[in-house]
Structure formats: structure tokens, C-alpha cells
N, C-alpha and C. Protein backbone atom coordinates (compact mmCIF):
# COMPACT_ATOMS: atom_id res chain seq x y z
N MET A 1 219.94 226.80 119.61
CA MET A 1 221.16 227.25 120.23
C MET A 1 222.03 227.51 119.30
N GLY A 2 221.92 226.91 118.12
CA GLY A 2 223.13 226.77 117.04
C GLY A 2 224.06 225.39 117.23
N SER A 3 223.98 224.86 118.43
CA SER A 3 224.67 223.74 118.44
C SER A 3 223.80 222.64 118.35
N THR A 4 224.01 221.76 117.59
CA THR A 4 223.06 220.52 117.69
C THR A 4 223.25 219.56 118.80
N GLY A 5 222.29 218.94 119.20
CA GLY A 5 222.48 217.61 120.24
C GLY A 5 222.90 218.50 121.79
N VAL A 6 222.55 219.48 121.76
CA VAL A 6 222.88 220.39 123.06
C VAL A 6 221.36 220.45 124.14
N ASP A 7 221.80 219.63 125.41
CA ASP A 7 220.51 219.80 126.30
C ASP A 7 220.87 221.01 127.00
N PHE A 8 220.05 222.07 126.59
CA PHE A 8 219.99 223.42 127.62
C PHE A 8 219.96 223.19 128.82
N ARG A 9 219.04 222.13 129.42
CA ARG A 9 218.64 221.75 130.85
C ARG A 9 219.84 221.63 131.50
N SER A 10 220.52 220.67 130.79
CA SER A 10 221.98 219.89 131.12
C SER A 10 223.15 221.54 131.24
N VAL A 11 223.18 221.97 130.27
CA VAL A 11 224.28 223.15 130.42
C VAL A 11 223.82 223.99 131.60
N LEU A 12 222.63 224.46 131.69
CA LEU A 12 222.15 225.24 132.95
C LEU A 12 222.71 224.49 134.31
N ASP A 13 222.55 223.15 134.67
CA ASP A 13 222.96 222.58 135.48
C ASP A 13 224.40 222.68 135.84
N GLN A 14 225.30 222.23 134.71
CA GLN A 14 226.46 222.33 134.79
C GLN A 14 227.07 223.79 134.95
N VAL A 15 226.69 224.67 134.54
CA VAL A 15 227.10 226.41 134.74
C VAL A 15 226.62 226.41 136.41
N ARG A 16 225.58 225.96 136.66
CA ARG A 16 225.05 226.23 138.15
C ARG A 16 226.03 225.59 139.02
N THR A 17 226.54 224.77 138.73
CA THR A 17 227.55 223.95 139.72
C THR A 17 228.85 224.89 139.60
N ARG A 18 229.23 225.32 138.47
CA ARG A 18 230.36 225.96 138.15
C ARG A 18 230.38 227.41 139.05
N ALA A 19 229.12 228.12 138.95
CA ALA A 19 228.85 229.25 139.75
C ALA A 19 228.70 228.96 141.24
N GLU A 20 228.08 228.07 141.85
CA GLU A 20 228.11 227.94 142.92
C GLU A 20 229.37 227.62 143.62
N GLN A 21 230.39 226.92 142.99
CA GLN A 21 231.62 226.63 143.55
C GLN A 21 232.50 227.94 143.26
N ALA A 22 232.47 228.59 142.61
CA ALA A 22 233.10 230.04 142.53
C ALA A 22 232.79 230.85 143.70
N GLY A 23 231.60 230.73 144.19
CA GLY A 23 231.33 231.43 145.43
C GLY A 23 231.49 233.06 145.05
N VAL A 24 231.26 233.53 144.14
CA VAL A 24 231.31 234.93 143.91
C VAL A 24 229.74 235.49 144.04
N PHE A 25 228.74 234.66 144.21
CA PHE A 25 227.26 235.25 144.04
C PHE A 25 226.61 234.78 145.49
N ASP A 26 225.69 235.80 145.71
CA ASP A 26 224.89 235.60 147.11
C ASP A 26 224.31 234.35 146.72
N SER A 27 223.43 234.18 145.60
CA SER A 27 222.73 232.86 145.41
C SER A 27 222.80 232.43 143.96
N VAL A 28 222.38 231.17 143.75
CA VAL A 28 222.44 230.68 142.31
C VAL A 28 221.18 230.04 142.05
N THR A 29 220.39 230.25 141.55
CA THR A 29 219.33 229.34 141.29
C THR A 29 218.65 229.28 139.87
N ARG A 30 217.97 228.10 139.95
CA ARG A 30 217.33 227.88 138.24
C ARG A 30 215.98 228.39 138.16
N GLU A 31 215.38 229.06 137.52
CA GLU A 31 214.34 229.51 137.23
C GLU A 31 213.60 229.23 135.68
N GLY A 32 213.08 228.31 135.44
CA GLY A 32 212.62 227.56 134.09
C GLY A 32 213.84 227.71 133.14
N ASP A 33 214.08 228.27 132.37
CA ASP A 33 215.25 228.33 131.32
C ASP A 33 216.34 229.33 131.63
N SER A 34 216.41 229.73 132.96
CA SER A 34 217.48 230.77 133.11
C SER A 34 218.09 230.43 134.59
N LEU A 35 219.26 230.79 134.49
CA LEU A 35 219.95 230.68 135.66
C LEU A 35 220.12 231.94 136.33
N ILE A 36 219.84 231.98 137.49
CA ILE A 36 219.50 233.41 138.08
C ILE A 36 220.54 233.39 139.23
N CYS A 37 221.68 234.49 139.29
CA CYS A 37 222.59 234.58 140.38
C CYS A 37 222.38 236.15 140.92
N GLN A 38 222.36 235.99 141.83
CA GLN A 38 222.27 237.42 142.87
C GLN A 38 223.90 237.88 143.04
N ALA A 39 223.92 239.11 142.72
CA ALA A 39 225.23 239.87 142.69
C ALA A 39 225.67 239.84 144.46
N LYS A 40 226.83 239.60 144.64
CA LYS A 40 227.47 239.62 146.21
C LYS A 40 228.05 241.03 146.02
N GLY A 41 227.50 241.85 147.45
CA GLY A 41 228.11 243.03 147.64
C GLY A 41 227.94 244.32 147.03
N SER A 42 226.85 244.32 145.98
CA SER A 42 226.46 245.45 145.29
C SER A 42 225.71 246.47 146.12
N ALA A 43 225.90 247.57 145.79
CA ALA A 43 224.97 248.63 146.50
C ALA A 43 223.36 248.44 146.47
N GLU A 44 222.94 247.85 145.57
CA GLU A 44 221.51 247.50 145.31
C GLU A 44 221.36 246.21 144.92
N PRO A 45 220.13 245.71 144.67
CA PRO A 45 220.26 244.46 144.40
C PRO A 45 220.73 244.35 143.12
N ALA A 46 221.21 243.30 142.33
CA ALA A 46 221.72 243.42 140.90
C ALA A 46 221.64 241.84 140.71
N THR A 47 221.35 241.05 139.64
CA THR A 47 221.00 239.95 138.90
C THR A 47 221.82 239.42 137.91
N TYR A 48 222.70 238.50 137.86
CA TYR A 48 223.20 237.89 136.89
C TYR A 48 222.48 237.01 136.02
N ARG A 49 222.30 236.71 134.97
CA ARG A 49 221.04 235.81 134.18
C ARG A 49 221.73 235.31 133.12
N LEU A 50 222.06 233.97 133.05
CA LEU A 50 222.35 233.21 131.92
C LEU A 50 220.96 232.46 131.22
N ALA A 51 220.46 232.95 130.14
CA ALA A 51 219.08 232.33 129.57
C ALA A 51 219.37 232.14 128.09
N MET A 52 218.42 231.04 127.42
CA MET A 52 218.26 230.89 125.83
C MET A 52 217.15 232.00 125.74
N ARG A 53 217.64 232.79 124.65
CA ARG A 53 216.74 233.62 123.98
C ARG A 53 216.52 233.01 122.63
N ASP A 54 215.24 233.87 121.91
CA ASP A 54 215.28 233.39 120.56
C ASP A 54 216.29 233.47 119.45
N ASP A 55 217.27 234.67 119.80
CA ASP A 55 218.54 234.60 118.87
C ASP A 55 219.63 233.96 119.61
N GLY A 56 219.71 233.12 120.39
CA GLY A 56 220.90 232.28 121.26
C GLY A 56 220.79 232.50 122.39
N LEU A 57 221.87 232.11 123.14
CA LEU A 57 222.48 231.95 124.33
C LEU A 57 222.99 233.42 124.81
N ARG A 58 222.41 233.93 126.10
CA ARG A 58 222.74 235.20 126.42
C ARG A 58 223.20 235.30 128.06
N VAL A 59 223.91 236.12 128.33
CA VAL A 59 224.36 236.42 129.67
C VAL A 59 223.98 238.01 129.98
N SER A 60 223.72 238.16 131.04
CA SER A 60 223.11 239.62 131.26
C SER A 60 223.50 239.99 132.62
N LEU A 61 223.32 241.07 132.93
CA LEU A 61 223.36 241.87 134.42
C LEU A 61 222.15 242.75 134.31
N GLU A 62 221.34 242.54 135.45
CA GLU A 62 220.09 243.44 135.46
C GLU A 62 219.87 244.15 136.86
N MET A 63 219.18 245.38 136.82
CA MET A 63 219.11 245.90 137.93
C MET A 63 217.71 246.95 137.62
N GLU A 64 217.01 247.09 138.74
CA GLU A 64 216.26 248.11 138.78
C GLU A 64 216.45 249.63 139.00
N ASP A 65 217.67 249.54 139.93
CA ASP A 65 218.19 250.83 140.25
C ASP A 65 218.89 251.85 139.21
N ARG A 66 218.29 252.61 138.83
CA ARG A 66 218.97 253.69 137.70
C ARG A 66 220.50 254.08 138.25
N TRP A 67 220.37 254.44 139.66
CA TRP A 67 221.69 254.87 140.39
C TRP A 67 222.77 253.82 140.08
N LEU A 68 222.35 252.72 140.35
CA LEU A 68 223.44 251.57 140.27
C LEU A 68 223.93 251.37 138.62
N SER A 69 223.02 251.32 137.84
CA SER A 69 223.23 251.30 136.42
C SER A 69 224.35 252.66 136.06
N GLU A 70 223.97 253.81 136.50
CA GLU A 70 224.66 255.05 136.11
C GLU A 70 226.11 255.20 136.87
N SER A 71 226.35 254.41 138.19
CA SER A 71 227.43 254.21 138.73
C SER A 71 228.49 253.39 137.87
N ILE A 72 227.94 252.34 137.24
CA ILE A 72 228.58 251.59 136.35
C ILE A 72 229.20 252.54 134.90
N GLU A 73 228.08 253.20 134.56
CA GLU A 73 228.25 253.97 133.09
C GLU A 73 229.31 254.93 133.45
N ALA A 74 229.26 255.73 134.70
CA ALA A 74 229.94 256.48 135.21
C ALA A 74 231.83 255.96 135.25
N ALA A 75 231.90 254.75 135.95
CA ALA A 75 232.76 254.48 135.82
C ALA A 75 233.65 253.96 134.88
N LEU A 76 233.09 253.39 133.92
CA LEU A 76 233.72 253.39 132.49
C LEU A 76 234.09 254.72 131.94
N MET A 77 233.20 255.58 132.08
CA MET A 77 233.57 257.00 131.19
C MET A 77 234.63 257.62 132.11
N ASN A 78 234.94 257.55 133.33
CA ASN A 78 235.88 258.45 134.04
C ASN A 78 237.26 257.33 133.81
N SER A 79 237.03 256.14 133.49
CA SER A 79 238.32 255.34 133.46
C SER A 79 238.71 255.27 131.74
N GLY A 80 237.85 255.62 131.08
CA GLY A 80 238.02 255.56 129.48
C GLY A 80 238.33 254.20 128.71
N ASP A 81 237.99 253.37 129.59
CA ASP A 81 238.10 251.72 129.30
C ASP A 81 236.50 251.56 128.50
N ALA A 82 236.98 250.67 127.46
CA ALA A 82 235.71 250.12 126.72
C ALA A 82 235.39 248.80 127.66
N LEU A 83 234.11 248.67 127.61
CA LEU A 83 233.38 247.52 128.51
C LEU A 83 233.74 246.36 127.52
N GLU A 84 233.71 246.48 126.28
CA GLU A 84 234.32 245.13 125.55
C GLU A 84 235.54 244.49 125.74
N GLU A 85 236.54 245.56 126.17
CA GLU A 85 238.12 245.05 126.37
C GLU A 85 238.05 244.83 127.87
N LEU A 86 237.18 245.21 128.92
CA LEU A 86 237.37 244.97 130.17
C LEU A 86 236.81 243.31 130.26
N LEU A 87 235.67 243.07 129.46
CA LEU A 87 235.23 241.79 129.60
C LEU A 87 236.13 240.69 128.91
N ASP A 88 236.71 241.33 127.84
CA ASP A 88 237.64 240.30 127.02
C ASP A 88 238.76 239.90 127.89
N ASP A 89 239.10 241.13 128.56
CA ASP A 89 240.14 240.69 129.79
C ASP A 89 239.96 239.57 130.76
N GLU A 90 238.75 239.57 131.17
CA GLU A 90 238.44 238.88 132.33
C GLU A 90 238.01 237.35 131.59
N LEU A 91 237.30 237.58 130.55
CA LEU A 91 237.32 235.88 129.87
C LEU A 91 238.53 235.32 129.66
N ALA A 92 239.50 236.30 129.21
CA ALA A 92 240.70 235.53 128.69
C ALA A 92 241.59 234.74 130.01
N GLU A 93 241.13 235.53 131.31
CA GLU A 93 241.61 234.94 132.64
C GLU A 93 241.18 233.74 132.71
N LEU A 94 239.58 233.39 132.23
CA LEU A 94 239.11 232.32 132.51
C LEU A 94 239.28 231.13 131.24
N GLY A 95 239.91 231.57 130.45
CA GLY A 95 240.42 230.61 129.36
C GLY A 95 239.88 230.68 127.86
N TYR A 96 238.88 231.85 127.91
CA TYR A 96 238.12 232.01 126.64
C TYR A 96 239.00 232.44 125.72
N GLU A 97 239.15 231.74 124.35
CA GLU A 97 239.51 232.22 123.26
C GLU A 97 238.82 232.33 122.13
N GLY A 98 238.48 233.52 121.84
CA GLY A 98 237.44 233.93 120.56
C GLY A 98 237.72 235.23 120.40
N ALA A 99 236.56 235.61 119.59
CA ALA A 99 236.32 237.13 119.54
C ALA A 99 235.94 237.98 120.62
N GLU A 100 236.38 239.14 120.57
CA GLU A 100 236.20 240.26 121.39
C GLU A 100 234.81 240.09 121.77
N PRO A 101 233.90 240.06 122.88
CA PRO A 101 232.64 240.08 123.28
C PRO A 101 231.81 241.26 122.79
N THR A 102 230.58 241.42 122.51
CA THR A 102 229.90 242.68 122.21
C THR A 102 228.72 242.66 123.39
N TYR A 103 228.56 243.79 123.76
CA TYR A 103 227.27 244.16 124.52
C TYR A 103 226.21 245.02 124.31
N ARG A 104 225.42 244.97 124.80
CA ARG A 104 224.33 246.10 124.50
C ARG A 104 223.55 246.45 126.13
N HIS A 105 223.45 248.13 126.04
CA HIS A 105 223.01 248.32 127.47
C HIS A 105 221.33 249.05 127.14
N PHE A 106 220.32 248.57 128.16
CA PHE A 106 219.33 248.71 127.30
C PHE A 106 218.28 248.87 128.74
N ARG A 107 216.88 249.44 128.74
CA ARG A 107 216.14 249.14 129.93
C ARG A 107 215.10 248.04 129.39
N SER A 108 214.77 246.94 129.83
CA SER A 108 214.16 245.98 129.45
C SER A 108 212.64 246.15 129.51
N GLU A 109 211.86 245.36 128.76
CA GLU A 109 210.45 245.60 129.18
C GLU A 109 209.73 245.36 130.67
N ALA A 110 210.80 244.93 131.26
CA ALA A 110 210.29 244.90 132.79
C ALA A 110 210.72 245.76 133.46
N MET A 111 211.31 246.76 132.89
CA MET A 111 211.99 248.19 133.50
C MET A 111 213.00 247.99 134.16
N ARG A 112 213.88 247.05 133.64
CA ARG A 112 215.30 246.67 134.24
C ARG A 112 216.34 247.25 133.59
N PHE A 113 217.27 247.80 134.17
CA PHE A 113 218.61 248.39 133.53
C PHE A 113 219.55 247.06 133.22
N THR A 114 219.89 247.09 131.94
CA THR A 114 220.42 245.82 131.44
C THR A 114 221.67 245.89 130.63
N PHE A 115 222.62 245.07 131.02
CA PHE A 115 223.79 244.92 130.05
C PHE A 115 223.85 243.35 129.73
N GLU A 116 223.74 243.22 128.39
CA GLU A 116 223.49 241.84 128.04
C GLU A 116 224.58 241.85 126.74
N SER A 117 224.95 240.25 126.74
CA SER A 117 226.16 239.99 125.58
C SER A 117 225.48 238.54 125.25
N PRO A 118 225.65 238.33 123.95
CA PRO A 118 225.39 237.12 123.25
C PRO A 118 226.85 236.15 123.59
N ILE A 119 226.45 234.73 123.56
CA ILE A 119 227.69 234.02 124.27
C ILE A 119 227.73 233.03 122.63
N PRO A 120 228.87 233.45 122.00
CA PRO A 120 229.08 232.43 120.98
C PRO A 120 229.09 230.98 121.24
N VAL A 121 228.55 230.16 120.58
CA VAL A 121 228.57 228.83 120.93
C VAL A 121 228.44 228.09 119.76
N GLU A 122 228.62 228.75 118.41
CA GLU A 122 228.30 228.18 117.18
C GLU A 122 229.64 226.88 116.97
N GLY A 123 229.11 225.89 116.67
CA GLY A 123 230.25 224.66 116.32
C GLY A 123 230.54 224.19 117.95
N LEU A 124 229.89 224.45 119.01
CA LEU A 124 230.39 224.02 120.27
C LEU A 124 229.30 222.82 120.28
N GLU A 125 229.39 221.86 121.09
CA GLU A 125 228.87 220.58 121.62
C GLU A 125 229.02 220.41 123.09
N GLY A 126 227.97 219.83 123.48
CA GLY A 126 227.50 219.23 125.01
C GLY A 126 228.57 220.30 126.08
N GLU A 127 229.60 219.57 126.93
CA GLU A 127 230.38 220.23 127.80
C GLU A 127 230.61 221.44 127.19
N ALA A 128 231.40 221.61 125.98
CA ALA A 128 232.12 222.75 125.70
C ALA A 128 230.88 224.20 125.44
N VAL A 129 229.85 223.81 125.35
CA VAL A 129 228.89 224.57 125.33
C VAL A 129 228.52 225.27 126.98
N ALA A 130 228.39 224.56 127.80
CA ALA A 130 228.48 224.87 129.18
C ALA A 130 229.81 225.32 129.71
N GLU A 131 230.89 225.20 129.25
CA GLU A 131 232.20 225.60 129.70
C GLU A 131 232.28 227.20 129.26
N ARG A 132 231.85 227.51 127.80
CA ARG A 132 231.82 228.61 127.22
C ARG A 132 230.68 229.47 128.11
N ALA A 133 229.70 229.12 128.69
CA ALA A 133 228.48 229.78 129.08
C ALA A 133 229.14 230.25 130.63
N ALA A 134 229.84 229.05 130.95
CA ALA A 134 230.24 229.44 132.48
C ALA A 134 231.19 230.44 132.76
N GLN A 135 232.35 230.53 131.24
CA GLN A 135 233.32 231.44 131.28
C GLN A 135 232.49 233.12 131.22
N PHE A 136 231.42 232.98 130.35
CA PHE A 136 230.73 234.32 130.06
C PHE A 136 230.14 234.98 131.34
N LEU A 137 229.47 233.87 132.16
CA LEU A 137 228.59 234.18 133.38
C LEU A 137 229.70 234.70 134.48
N LEU A 138 230.77 234.04 134.69
CA LEU A 138 231.80 234.35 135.69
C LEU A 138 232.70 235.61 135.20
N GLY A 139 232.62 235.65 133.86
CA GLY A 139 233.55 236.82 133.24
C GLY A 139 232.65 238.10 133.64
N TYR A 140 231.43 237.82 133.16
CA TYR A 140 230.46 239.22 133.63
C TYR A 140 230.57 239.43 135.01
N GLU A 141 230.78 238.71 135.87
CA GLU A 141 230.49 238.62 137.45
C GLU A 141 232.23 239.69 137.73
N ALA A 142 233.29 239.19 137.37
CA ALA A 142 234.37 239.73 137.55
C ALA A 142 234.69 240.58 136.69
N CYS A 143 234.11 241.41 135.80
CA CYS A 143 234.04 242.52 135.16
C CYS A 143 233.36 243.59 135.78
N PHE A 144 232.18 243.31 135.91
CA PHE A 144 231.20 244.18 136.85
C PHE A 144 231.37 244.60 138.16
N ARG A 145 231.68 243.62 138.81
CA ARG A 145 232.34 243.73 140.06
C ARG A 145 233.03 244.92 140.56
N GLN A 146 234.21 245.20 139.48
CA GLN A 146 234.91 246.38 139.39
C GLN A 146 234.42 247.87 139.23
N LEU A 147 233.21 247.99 138.66
CA LEU A 147 232.49 249.11 138.30
C LEU A 147 231.55 249.68 139.21
N GLY A 148 231.84 250.84 139.19
CA GLY A 148 230.72 251.63 140.10
C GLY A 148 230.61 250.92 141.24
N ASP A 149 229.11 250.98 141.76
CA ASP A 149 228.73 250.72 142.94
C ASP A 149 228.65 249.11 143.19
N MET A 150 229.05 248.04 142.36
CA MET A 150 228.89 246.96 142.50
C MET A 150 229.66 246.27 143.42
N ASN A 151 230.49 246.44 143.95
CA ASN A 151 231.36 245.81 145.32
C ASN A 151 231.44 246.62 146.29
N GLN A 152 230.08 246.86 147.11
CA GLN A 152 230.32 247.81 148.24
C GLN A 152 230.47 246.97 149.39
N SER A 153 230.72 245.62 149.48
CA SER A 153 231.11 244.77 150.45
C SER A 153 231.91 245.36 151.43
N ASP A 154 232.87 246.01 151.15
CA ASP A 154 233.83 246.48 152.35
C ASP A 154 233.54 247.45 153.04
N ASP A 155 232.07 248.17 152.75
CA ASP A 155 231.86 249.55 153.24
C ASP A 155 231.40 249.33 154.64
């Protein structure tokens, strides 16, 4: 993970507690080395994921529905906002101080439309890694909830 002495299972457990307390997900479960959070109120099923990849800790939003993915893209295009800036604003609200986040948008091998960002944890230890991971997971949820058809709970 780039941080020495960090127990990733402990990080997942700490972030799971924060995610459950936030009350912004339909469900929060741990599957192996991933934390899986079901989006609350989206028009179609969507999943937020916190996972360790070969190249580091990542947060993502994944969906099978092309229409839902395109609704997010259209909202960004119509607003003229950059996703990086929207995410950076949400992270700042959660106390994150660091470089503006990056993301990539692609279709995964599992054929899921995916927005994914690396979580910068270099130089962090223990609870600081869990705090940073929680900031990115909750920041992703707060950012994407505002876009496209990710918040249909009022309909």
C-alpha cells in the first residue's frame, strides 16, 4: 500500500464503521479485500467500492447500467464542471488537504461502467490511512449523488 505497517483489514473495518455511521449507503459489506457500499436512491443499482489493487488503494463507483453512467457524463457535460473539482470540493468538506484527486472512467473486465480514483496514502500510517480512505469513499458518494440519476429517492 506504500505505507509500512498498515493492516489493510483493520483499515477496511474502520472505514466500514464510518460508512455505516454516515447512513448514506443502502448497505455496507466486506467482501474479501474490498468494502462494498450500495448506492442509496440511485435510479439503477450502483456500487461504491474501496479496494486494494496492485497499484494501491482505490475508490470506485461501478454500475452495469450504461444509461446511469451516461446520465452522470451528461450532467458533467451540461454543467461544465470538472469531476476532479467537484470531488475535491467534497473531499475538502470532509477535511482532506492534499492534491486534487484524479479519476478514470472505463468499462471494467466485469463489464461494469466504472469511475475510479487512487487514494493517496504515501507517508500515512495506521488510523491516518483509514481516515484518508473514509474521506475518499464518503467524498465519492457525496460527489456522485449530485450527478445524473444517482439520486432518484425523491421521485
